[in-house]
Amino acid sequence: MNYEQYCKEVQEEEEFLNSIPLENYIKDWIEIYDMMLQIEEDYGKLRPSGCVFNCTGIDEFLIYLTRRYPNLSYSENTQYHLYLNEE
């Protein structure tokens, strides 16, 4: 996918997201990844590509949500789960 195709896809994703009542997914504190999965399950089949978030990642989706819902609150937390294989 070249840059022009990417920009077009991002714009189409945003237009599609604008048509979805996302506030229905933000009832209590919800993990943004879980919300994205739920949206994919509910609406992915409606898009020609078969998915809602083809070019939009978690960070971009959070930016989109804060623009769409100025009163949105969120908590940032980075977790690392480490496991050392025995040699």
N, CA, C and O atoms as a Tinker XYZ file with bonds, in Angstrom:
   348  protein
     1  N      0.854000   -1.165000    0.000000    73     2
     2  CA     0.000000    0.000000    0.000000    64     1     3
     3  C      0.907000    1.236000    0.000000    63     2     4     5
     4  O      1.788000    1.370000    0.849000    81     3
     5  N      0.683000    2.120000   -0.945000    73     3     6
     6  CA     1.485000    3.340000   -0.978000    64     5     7
     7  C      0.865000    4.403000   -0.071000    63     6     8     9
     8  O     -0.195000    4.190000    0.517000    81     7
     9  N      1.533000    5.537000    0.034000    73     7    10
    10  CA     1.110000    6.576000    0.968000    64     9    11
    11  C     -0.276000    7.127000    0.634000    63    10    12    13
    12  O     -1.081000    7.367000    1.534000    81    11
    13  N     -0.558000    7.327000   -0.661000    73    11    14
    14  CA    -1.868000    7.853000   -1.059000    64    13    15
    15  C     -2.980000    6.867000   -0.700000    63    14    16    17
    16  O     -4.042000    7.272000   -0.227000    81    15
    17  N     -2.739000    5.581000   -0.924000    73    15    18
    18  CA    -3.723000    4.559000   -0.566000    64    17    19
    19  C     -3.933000    4.522000    0.946000    63    18    20    21
    20  O     -5.057000    4.386000    1.429000    81    19
    21  N     -2.824000    4.647000    1.684000    73    19    22
    22  CA    -2.899000    4.658000    3.145000    64    21    23
    23  C     -3.761000    5.827000    3.626000    63    22    24    25
    24  O     -4.659000    5.645000    4.447000    81    23
    25  N     -3.483000    7.024000    3.112000    73    23    26
    26  CA    -4.240000    8.213000    3.523000    64    25    27
    27  C     -5.714000    8.066000    3.182000    63    26    28    29
    28  O     -6.572000    8.467000    3.968000    81    27
    29  N     -6.020000    7.496000    2.021000    73    27    30
    30  CA    -7.412000    7.278000    1.618000    64    29    31
    31  C     -8.088000    6.282000    2.557000    63    30    32    33
    32  O     -9.232000    6.486000    2.962000    81    31
    33  N     -7.382000    5.208000    2.903000    73    31    34
    34  CA    -7.944000    4.200000    3.803000    64    33    35
    35  C     -8.191000    4.783000    5.192000    63    34    36    37
    36  O     -9.230000    4.515000    5.795000    81    35
    37  N     -7.255000    5.573000    5.705000    73    35    38
    38  CA    -7.419000    6.198000    7.019000    64    37    39
    39  C     -8.649000    7.112000    7.005000    63    38    40    41
    40  O     -9.428000    7.115000    7.958000    81    39
    41  N     -8.824000    7.880000    5.936000    73    39    42
    42  CA    -9.974000    8.770000    5.826000    64    41    43
    43  C    -11.279000    7.965000    5.780000    63    42    44    45
    44  O    -12.262000    8.337000    6.422000    81    43
    45  N    -11.288000    6.865000    5.020000    73    43    46
    46  CA   -12.482000    6.023000    4.937000    64    45    47
    47  C    -12.796000    5.372000    6.287000    63    46    48    49
    48  O    -13.962000    5.242000    6.662000    81    47
    49  N    -11.751000    4.963000    7.013000    73    47    50
    50  CA   -11.967000    4.386000    8.344000    64    49    51
    51  C    -12.596000    5.410000    9.269000    63    50    52    53
    52  O    -13.531000    5.100000   10.008000    81    51
    53  N    -12.078000    6.640000    9.228000    73    51    54
    54  CA   -12.610000    7.681000   10.101000    64    53    55
    55  C    -14.057000    7.999000    9.742000    63    54    56    57
    56  O    -14.889000    8.169000   10.633000    81    55
    57  N    -14.364000    8.079000    8.466000    73    55    58
    58  CA   -15.742000    8.328000    8.044000    64    57    59
    59  C    -16.662000    7.201000    8.510000    63    58    60    61
    60  O    -17.787000    7.450000    8.944000    81    59
    61  N    -16.184000    5.976000    8.420000    73    59    62
    62  CA   -16.971000    4.842000    8.883000    64    61    63
    63  C    -17.182000    4.914000   10.390000    63    62    64    65
    64  O    -18.292000    4.701000   10.877000    81    63
    65  N    -16.110000    5.216000   11.132000    73    63    66
    66  CA   -16.229000    5.337000   12.584000    64    65    67
    67  C    -17.204000    6.442000   12.970000    63    66    68    69
    68  O    -17.916000    6.324000   13.968000    81    67
    69  N    -17.239000    7.517000   12.181000    73    67    70
    70  CA   -18.169000    8.615000   12.465000    64    69    71
    71  C    -19.623000    8.160000   12.392000    63    70    72    73
    72  O    -20.491000    8.770000   13.016000    81    71
    73  N    -19.897000    7.104000   11.645000    73    71    74
    74  CA   -21.266000    6.624000   11.483000    64    73    75
    75  C    -21.685000    5.643000   12.580000    63    74    76    77
    76  O    -22.842000    5.227000   12.628000    81    75
    77  N    -20.761000    5.277000   13.452000    73    75    78
    78  CA   -21.032000    4.293000   14.498000    64    77    79
    79  C    -21.248000    5.016000   15.833000    63    78    80    81
    80  O    -20.488000    5.925000   16.168000    81    79
    81  N    -22.269000    4.628000   16.595000    73    79    82
    82  CA   -22.468000    5.226000   17.922000    64    81    83
    83  C    -21.474000    4.627000   18.940000    63    82    84    85
    84  O    -21.821000    3.730000   19.708000    81    83
    85  N    -20.269000    5.129000   18.928000    73    83    86
    86  CA   -19.207000    4.573000   19.771000    64    85    87
    87  C    -19.462000    4.758000   21.257000    63    86    88    89
    88  O    -18.920000    4.020000   22.081000    81    87
    89  N    -20.285000    5.740000   21.601000    73    87    90
    90  CA   -20.582000    5.954000   23.023000    64    89    91
    91  C    -21.248000    4.727000   23.645000    63    90    92    93
    92  O    -21.194000    4.543000   24.861000    81    91
    93  N    -21.873000    3.891000   22.823000    73    91    94
    94  CA   -22.471000    2.656000   23.341000    64    93    95
    95  C    -21.417000    1.697000   23.884000    63    94    96    97
    96  O    -21.727000    0.839000   24.711000    81    95
    97  N    -20.183000    1.834000   23.428000    73    95    98
    98  CA   -19.098000    0.964000   23.886000    64    97    99
    99  C    -18.391000    1.526000   25.118000    63    98   100   101
   100  O    -17.668000    0.805000   25.806000    81    99
   101  N    -18.600000    2.811000   25.396000    73    99   102
   102  CA   -17.888000    3.465000   26.500000    64   101   103
   103  C    -18.867000    3.667000   27.651000    63   102   104   105
   104  O    -19.253000    4.796000   27.957000    81   103
   105  N    -19.263000    2.576000   28.280000    73   103   106
   106  CA   -20.208000    2.673000   29.396000    64   105   107
   107  C    -19.465000    2.779000   30.712000    63   106   108   109
   108  O    -19.759000    3.661000   31.519000    81   107
   109  N    -18.537000    1.921000   30.934000    73   107   110
   110  CA   -17.677000    1.958000   32.110000    64   109   111
   111  C    -16.249000    2.030000   31.581000    63   110   112   113
   112  O    -16.033000    2.183000   30.379000    81   111
   113  N    -15.293000    1.921000   32.468000    73   111   114
   114  CA   -13.906000    1.858000   32.019000    64   113   115
   115  C    -13.751000    0.625000   31.135000    63   114   116   117
   116  O    -14.115000   -0.479000   31.539000    81   115
   117  N    -13.226000    0.804000   29.961000    73   115   118
   118  CA   -13.040000   -0.302000   29.038000    64   117   119
   119  C    -11.640000   -0.198000   28.435000    63   118   120   121
   120  O    -11.172000    0.894000   28.109000    81   119
   121  N    -11.002000   -1.310000   28.295000    73   119   122
   122  CA    -9.696000   -1.366000   27.646000    64   121   123
   123  C     -9.913000   -1.033000   26.178000    63   122   124   125
   124  O    -10.782000   -1.617000   25.531000    81   123
   125  N     -9.128000   -0.096000   25.647000    73   123   126
   126  CA    -9.328000    0.370000   24.271000    64   125   127
   127  C     -9.183000   -0.777000   23.267000    63   126   128   129
   128  O     -9.890000   -0.814000   22.260000    81   127
   129  N     -8.273000   -1.707000   23.538000    73   127   130
   130  CA    -8.098000   -2.851000   22.646000    64   129   131
   131  C     -9.364000   -3.713000   22.624000    63   130   132   133
   132  O     -9.775000   -4.189000   21.566000    81   131
   133  N     -9.976000   -3.912000   23.790000    73   131   134
   134  CA   -11.221000   -4.681000   23.860000    64   133   135
   135  C    -12.338000   -3.976000   23.097000    63   134   136   137
   136  O    -13.150000   -4.617000   22.430000    81   135
   137  N    -12.368000   -2.656000   23.202000    73   135   138
   138  CA   -13.361000   -1.881000   22.469000    64   137   139
   139  C    -13.167000   -2.050000   20.964000    63   138   140   141
   140  O    -14.133000   -2.231000   20.221000    81   139
   141  N    -11.910000   -1.989000   20.521000    73   139   142
   142  CA   -11.624000   -2.152000   19.095000    64   141   143
   143  C    -12.037000   -3.545000   18.612000    63   142   144   145
   144  O    -12.586000   -3.685000   17.520000    81   143
   145  N    -11.776000   -4.566000   19.417000    73   143   146
   146  CA   -12.178000   -5.925000   19.050000    64   145   147
   147  C    -13.695000   -6.036000   18.935000    63   146   148   149
   148  O    -14.214000   -6.664000   18.013000    81   147
   149  N    -14.392000   -5.426000   19.872000    73   147   150
   150  CA   -15.853000   -5.461000   19.860000    64   149   151
   151  C    -16.402000   -4.762000   18.615000    63   150   152   153
   152  O    -17.342000   -5.251000   17.988000    81   151
   153  N    -15.818000   -3.627000   18.264000    73   151   154
   154  CA   -16.242000   -2.895000   17.067000    64   153   155
   155  C    -15.974000   -3.735000   15.821000    63   154   156   157
   156  O    -16.803000   -3.789000   14.913000    81   155
   157  N    -14.817000   -4.388000   15.781000    73   155   158
   158  CA   -14.504000   -5.274000   14.646000    64   157   159
   159  C    -15.548000   -6.368000   14.504000    63   158   160   161
   160  O    -16.028000   -6.639000   13.403000    81   159
   161  N    -15.900000   -6.999000   15.626000    73   159   162
   162  CA   -16.890000   -8.075000   15.598000    64   161   163
   163  C    -18.252000   -7.569000   15.125000    63   162   164   165
   164  O    -18.944000   -8.244000   14.363000    81   163
   165  N    -18.628000   -6.380000   15.582000    73   163   166
   166  CA   -19.946000   -5.845000   15.262000    64   165   167
   167  C    -20.041000   -5.233000   13.867000    63   166   168   169
   168  O    -21.091000   -5.314000   13.229000    81   167
   169  N    -18.955000   -4.622000   13.386000    73   167   170
   170  CA   -19.047000   -3.832000   12.156000    64   169   171
   171  C    -18.050000   -4.206000   11.059000    63   170   172   173
   172  O    -18.182000   -3.731000    9.931000    81   171
   173  N    -17.077000   -5.029000   11.354000    73   171   174
   174  CA   -16.039000   -5.338000   10.375000    64   173   175
   175  C    -16.578000   -5.886000    9.068000    63   174   176   177
   176  O    -16.076000   -5.549000    7.995000    81   175
   177  N    -17.583000   -6.715000    9.149000    73   175   178
   178  CA   -18.141000   -7.344000    7.945000    64   177   179
   179  C    -18.834000   -6.334000    7.035000    63   178   180   181
   180  O    -19.111000   -6.647000    5.877000    81   179
   181  N    -19.119000   -5.139000    7.527000    73   179   182
   182  CA   -19.789000   -4.125000    6.718000    64   181   183
   183  C    -18.837000   -3.348000    5.815000    63   182   184   185
   184  O    -19.272000   -2.645000    4.904000    81   183
   185  N    -17.537000   -3.478000    6.071000    73   183   186
   186  CA   -16.559000   -2.761000    5.250000    64   185   187
   187  C    -16.037000   -3.661000    4.145000    63   186   188   189
   188  O    -15.923000   -4.872000    4.339000    81   187
   189  N    -15.717000   -3.092000    2.984000    73   187   190
   190  CA   -15.196000   -3.896000    1.869000    64   189   191
   191  C    -13.938000   -4.684000    2.232000    63   190   192   193
   192  O    -13.745000   -5.801000    1.753000    81   191
   193  N    -13.091000   -4.110000    3.072000    73   191   194
   194  CA   -11.850000   -4.784000    3.469000    64   193   195
   195  C    -12.110000   -5.896000    4.484000    63   194   196   197
   196  O    -11.243000   -6.737000    4.723000    81   195
   197  N    -13.306000   -5.899000    5.080000    73   195   198
   198  CA   -13.638000   -6.910000    6.071000    64   197   199
   199  C    -13.206000   -6.558000    7.476000    63   198   200   201
   200  O    -13.396000   -7.344000    8.405000    81   199
   201  N    -12.619000   -5.370000    7.640000    73   199   202
   202  CA   -12.235000   -4.931000    8.991000    64   201   203
   203  C    -12.347000   -3.415000    9.095000    63   202   204   205
   204  O    -12.204000   -2.687000    8.113000    81   203
   205  N    -12.607000   -2.966000   10.322000    73   203   206
   206  CA   -12.755000   -1.537000   10.585000    64   205   207
   207  C    -11.390000   -0.880000   10.734000    63   206   208   209
   208  O    -11.159000    0.208000   10.207000    81   207
   209  N    -10.491000   -1.534000   11.446000    73   207   210
   210  CA    -9.191000   -0.945000   11.784000    64   209   211
   211  C     -8.082000   -1.540000   10.916000    63   210   212   213
   212  O     -7.220000   -2.268000   11.407000    81   211
   213  N     -8.114000   -1.230000    9.654000    73   211   214
   214  CA    -7.097000   -1.715000    8.732000    64   213   215
   215  C     -5.802000   -0.923000    8.888000    63   214   216   217
   216  O     -4.716000   -1.501000    8.838000    81   215
   217  N     -5.905000    0.390000    9.076000    73   215   218
   218  CA    -4.727000    1.260000    9.190000    64   217   219
   219  C     -4.671000    2.015000   10.512000    63   218   220   221
   220  O     -3.688000    2.701000   10.792000    81   219
   221  N     -5.701000    1.898000   11.317000    73   219   222
   222  CA    -5.778000    2.632000   12.574000    64   221   223
   223  C     -5.373000    1.726000   13.725000    63   222   224   225
   224  O     -5.987000    0.686000   13.962000    81   223
   225  N     -4.328000    2.138000   14.435000    73   223   226
   226  CA    -3.873000    1.402000   15.606000    64   225   227
   227  C     -4.470000    1.983000   16.877000    63   226   228   229
   228  O     -5.295000    2.895000   16.829000    81   227
   229  N     -4.049000    1.451000   17.998000    73   227   230
   230  CA    -4.578000    1.891000   19.292000    64   229   231
   231  C     -4.316000    3.376000   19.528000    63   230   232   233
   232  O     -5.219000    4.105000   19.938000    81   231
   233  N     -3.098000    3.827000   19.275000    73   231   234
   234  CA    -2.777000    5.240000   19.516000    64   233   235
   235  C     -3.608000    6.165000   18.640000    63   234   236   237
   236  O     -4.120000    7.180000   19.111000    81   235
   237  N     -3.741000    5.814000   17.365000    73   235   238
   238  CA    -4.531000    6.644000   16.453000    64   237   239
   239  C     -6.008000    6.643000   16.837000    63   238   240   241
   240  O     -6.691000    7.661000   16.730000    81   239
   241  N     -6.491000    5.477000   17.286000    73   239   242
   242  CA    -7.891000    5.388000   17.694000    64   241   243
   243  C     -8.151000    6.234000   18.939000    63   242   244   245
   244  O     -9.194000    6.878000   19.042000    81   243
   245  N     -7.219000    6.237000   19.877000    73   243   246
   246  CA    -7.370000    7.073000   21.075000    64   245   247
   247  C     -7.417000    8.555000   20.689000    63   246   248   249
   248  O     -8.231000    9.309000   21.222000    81   247
   249  N     -6.562000    8.966000   19.779000    73   247   250
   250  CA    -6.573000   10.362000   19.309000    64   249   251
   251  C     -7.925000   10.690000   18.672000    63   250   252   253
   252  O     -8.518000   11.736000   18.933000    81   251
   253  N     -8.394000    9.764000   17.829000    73   251   254
   254  CA    -9.705000    9.953000   17.198000    64   253   255
   255  C    -10.802000   10.111000   18.261000    63   254   256   257
   256  O    -11.634000   11.013000   18.171000    81   255
   257  N    -10.795000    9.227000   19.265000    73   255   258
   258  CA   -11.824000    9.271000   20.308000    64   257   259
   259  C    -11.786000   10.570000   21.098000    63   258   260   261
   260  O    -12.834000   11.130000   21.421000    81   259
   261  N    -10.590000   11.054000   21.411000    73   259   262
   262  CA   -10.498000   12.302000   22.186000    64   261   263
   263  C    -10.938000   13.507000   21.359000    63   262   264   265
   264  O    -11.409000   14.500000   21.914000    81   263
   265  N    -10.789000   13.427000   20.048000    73   263   266
   266  CA   -11.316000   14.504000   19.193000    64   265   267
   267  C    -12.838000   14.421000   19.108000    63   266   268   269
   268  O    -13.527000   15.440000   19.150000    81   267
   269  N    -13.345000   13.215000   18.991000    73   267   270
   270  CA   -14.796000   13.029000   18.847000    64   269   271
   271  C    -15.541000   13.282000   20.158000    63   270   272   273
   272  O    -16.642000   13.832000   20.156000    81   271
   273  N    -14.942000   12.882000   21.260000    73   271   274
   274  CA   -15.563000   13.038000   22.577000    64   273   275
   275  C    -14.634000   13.860000   23.474000    63   274   276   277
   276  O    -13.812000   13.293000   24.193000    81   275
   277  N    -14.756000   15.182000   23.438000    73   275   278
   278  CA   -13.859000   16.035000   24.229000    64   277   279
   279  C    -13.926000   15.772000   25.735000    63   278   280   281
   280  O    -12.982000   16.090000   26.458000    81   279
   281  N    -15.017000   15.201000   26.207000    73   279   282
   282  CA   -15.157000   14.918000   27.642000    64   281   283
   283  C    -14.683000   13.501000   28.002000    63   282   284   285
   284  O    -14.938000   13.033000   29.112000    81   283
   285  N    -14.010000   12.827000   27.093000    73   283   286
   286  CA   -13.516000   11.471000   27.332000    64   285   287
   287  C    -12.336000   11.494000   28.307000    63   286   288   289
   288  O    -11.407000   12.286000   28.148000    81   287
   289  N    -12.380000   10.644000   29.285000    73   287   290
   290  CA   -11.261000   10.475000   30.216000    64   289   291
   291  C    -10.601000    9.137000   29.926000    63   290   292   293
   292  O    -11.271000    8.167000   29.574000    81   291
   293  N     -9.303000    9.092000   30.074000    73   291   294
   294  CA    -8.604000    7.823000   29.892000    64   293   295
   295  C     -7.396000    7.763000   30.799000    63   294   296   297
   296  O     -6.860000    8.783000   31.234000    81   295
   297  N     -6.991000    6.558000   31.067000    73   295   298
   298  CA    -5.843000    6.299000   31.917000    64   297   299
   299  C     -4.821000    5.539000   31.096000    63   298   300   301
   300  O     -5.149000    4.549000   30.442000    81   299
   301  N     -3.595000    6.000000   31.131000    73   299   302
   302  CA    -2.529000    5.354000   30.374000    64   301   303
   303  C     -1.733000    4.444000   31.292000    63   302   304   305
   304  O     -1.326000    4.842000   32.384000    81   303
   305  N     -1.516000    3.214000   30.833000    73   303   306
   306  CA    -0.784000    2.252000   31.634000    64   305   307
   307  C     -0.059000    1.297000   30.694000    63   306   308   309
   308  O     -0.680000    0.646000   29.854000    81   307
   309  N      1.225000    1.222000   30.837000    73   307   310
   310  CA     2.011000    0.304000   30.020000    64   309   311
   311  C      2.440000   -0.861000   30.889000    63   310   312   313
   312  O      3.012000   -0.674000   31.962000    81   311
   313  N      2.159000   -2.061000   30.416000    73   311   314
   314  CA     2.552000   -3.249000   31.157000    64   313   315
   315  C      3.469000   -4.083000   30.294000    63   314   316   317
   316  O      3.267000   -4.212000   29.087000    81   315
   317  N      4.465000   -4.638000   30.917000    73   315   318
   318  CA     5.371000   -5.553000   30.239000    64   317   319
   319  C      5.319000   -6.880000   30.971000    63   318   320   321
   320  O      5.548000   -6.947000   32.179000    81   319
   321  N      5.025000   -7.899000   30.252000    73   319   322
   322  CA     5.014000   -9.248000   30.826000    64   321   323
   323  C      6.246000   -9.976000   30.287000    63   322   324   325
   324  O      6.386000  -10.182000   29.082000    81   323
   325  N      7.107000  -10.349000   31.177000    73   323   326
   326  CA     8.379000  -10.961000   30.779000    64   325   327
   327  C      8.420000  -12.417000   31.189000    63   326   328   329
   328  O      7.867000  -12.819000   32.213000    81   327
   329  N      9.081000  -13.180000   30.373000    73   327   330
   330  CA     9.254000  -14.596000   30.665000    64   329   331
   331  C     10.627000  -14.989000   30.156000    63   330   332   333
   332  O     10.969000  -14.715000   29.005000    81   331
   333  N     11.416000  -15.628000   31.006000    73   331   334
   334  CA    12.749000  -16.054000   30.634000    64   333   335
   335  C     12.749000  -17.553000   30.378000    63   334   336   337
   336  O     12.482000  -18.351000   31.277000    81   335
   337  N     13.047000  -17.918000   29.155000    73   335   338
   338  CA    13.124000  -19.346000   28.803000    64   337   339
   339  C     14.357000  -19.958000   29.437000    63   338   340   341
   340  O     15.435000  -19.363000   29.450000    81   339
   341  N     14.177000  -21.145000   29.956000    73   339   342
   342  CA    15.351000  -21.835000   30.506000    64   341   343
   343  C     16.163000  -22.407000   29.365000    63   342   344   345
   344  O     15.620000  -22.950000   28.403000    81   343
   345  N     17.456000  -22.280000   29.485000    73   343   346
   346  CA    18.334000  -22.765000   28.403000    64   345   347
   347  C     18.778000  -24.168000   28.654000    63   346   348
   348  O     19.519000  -24.734000   27.849000    81   347
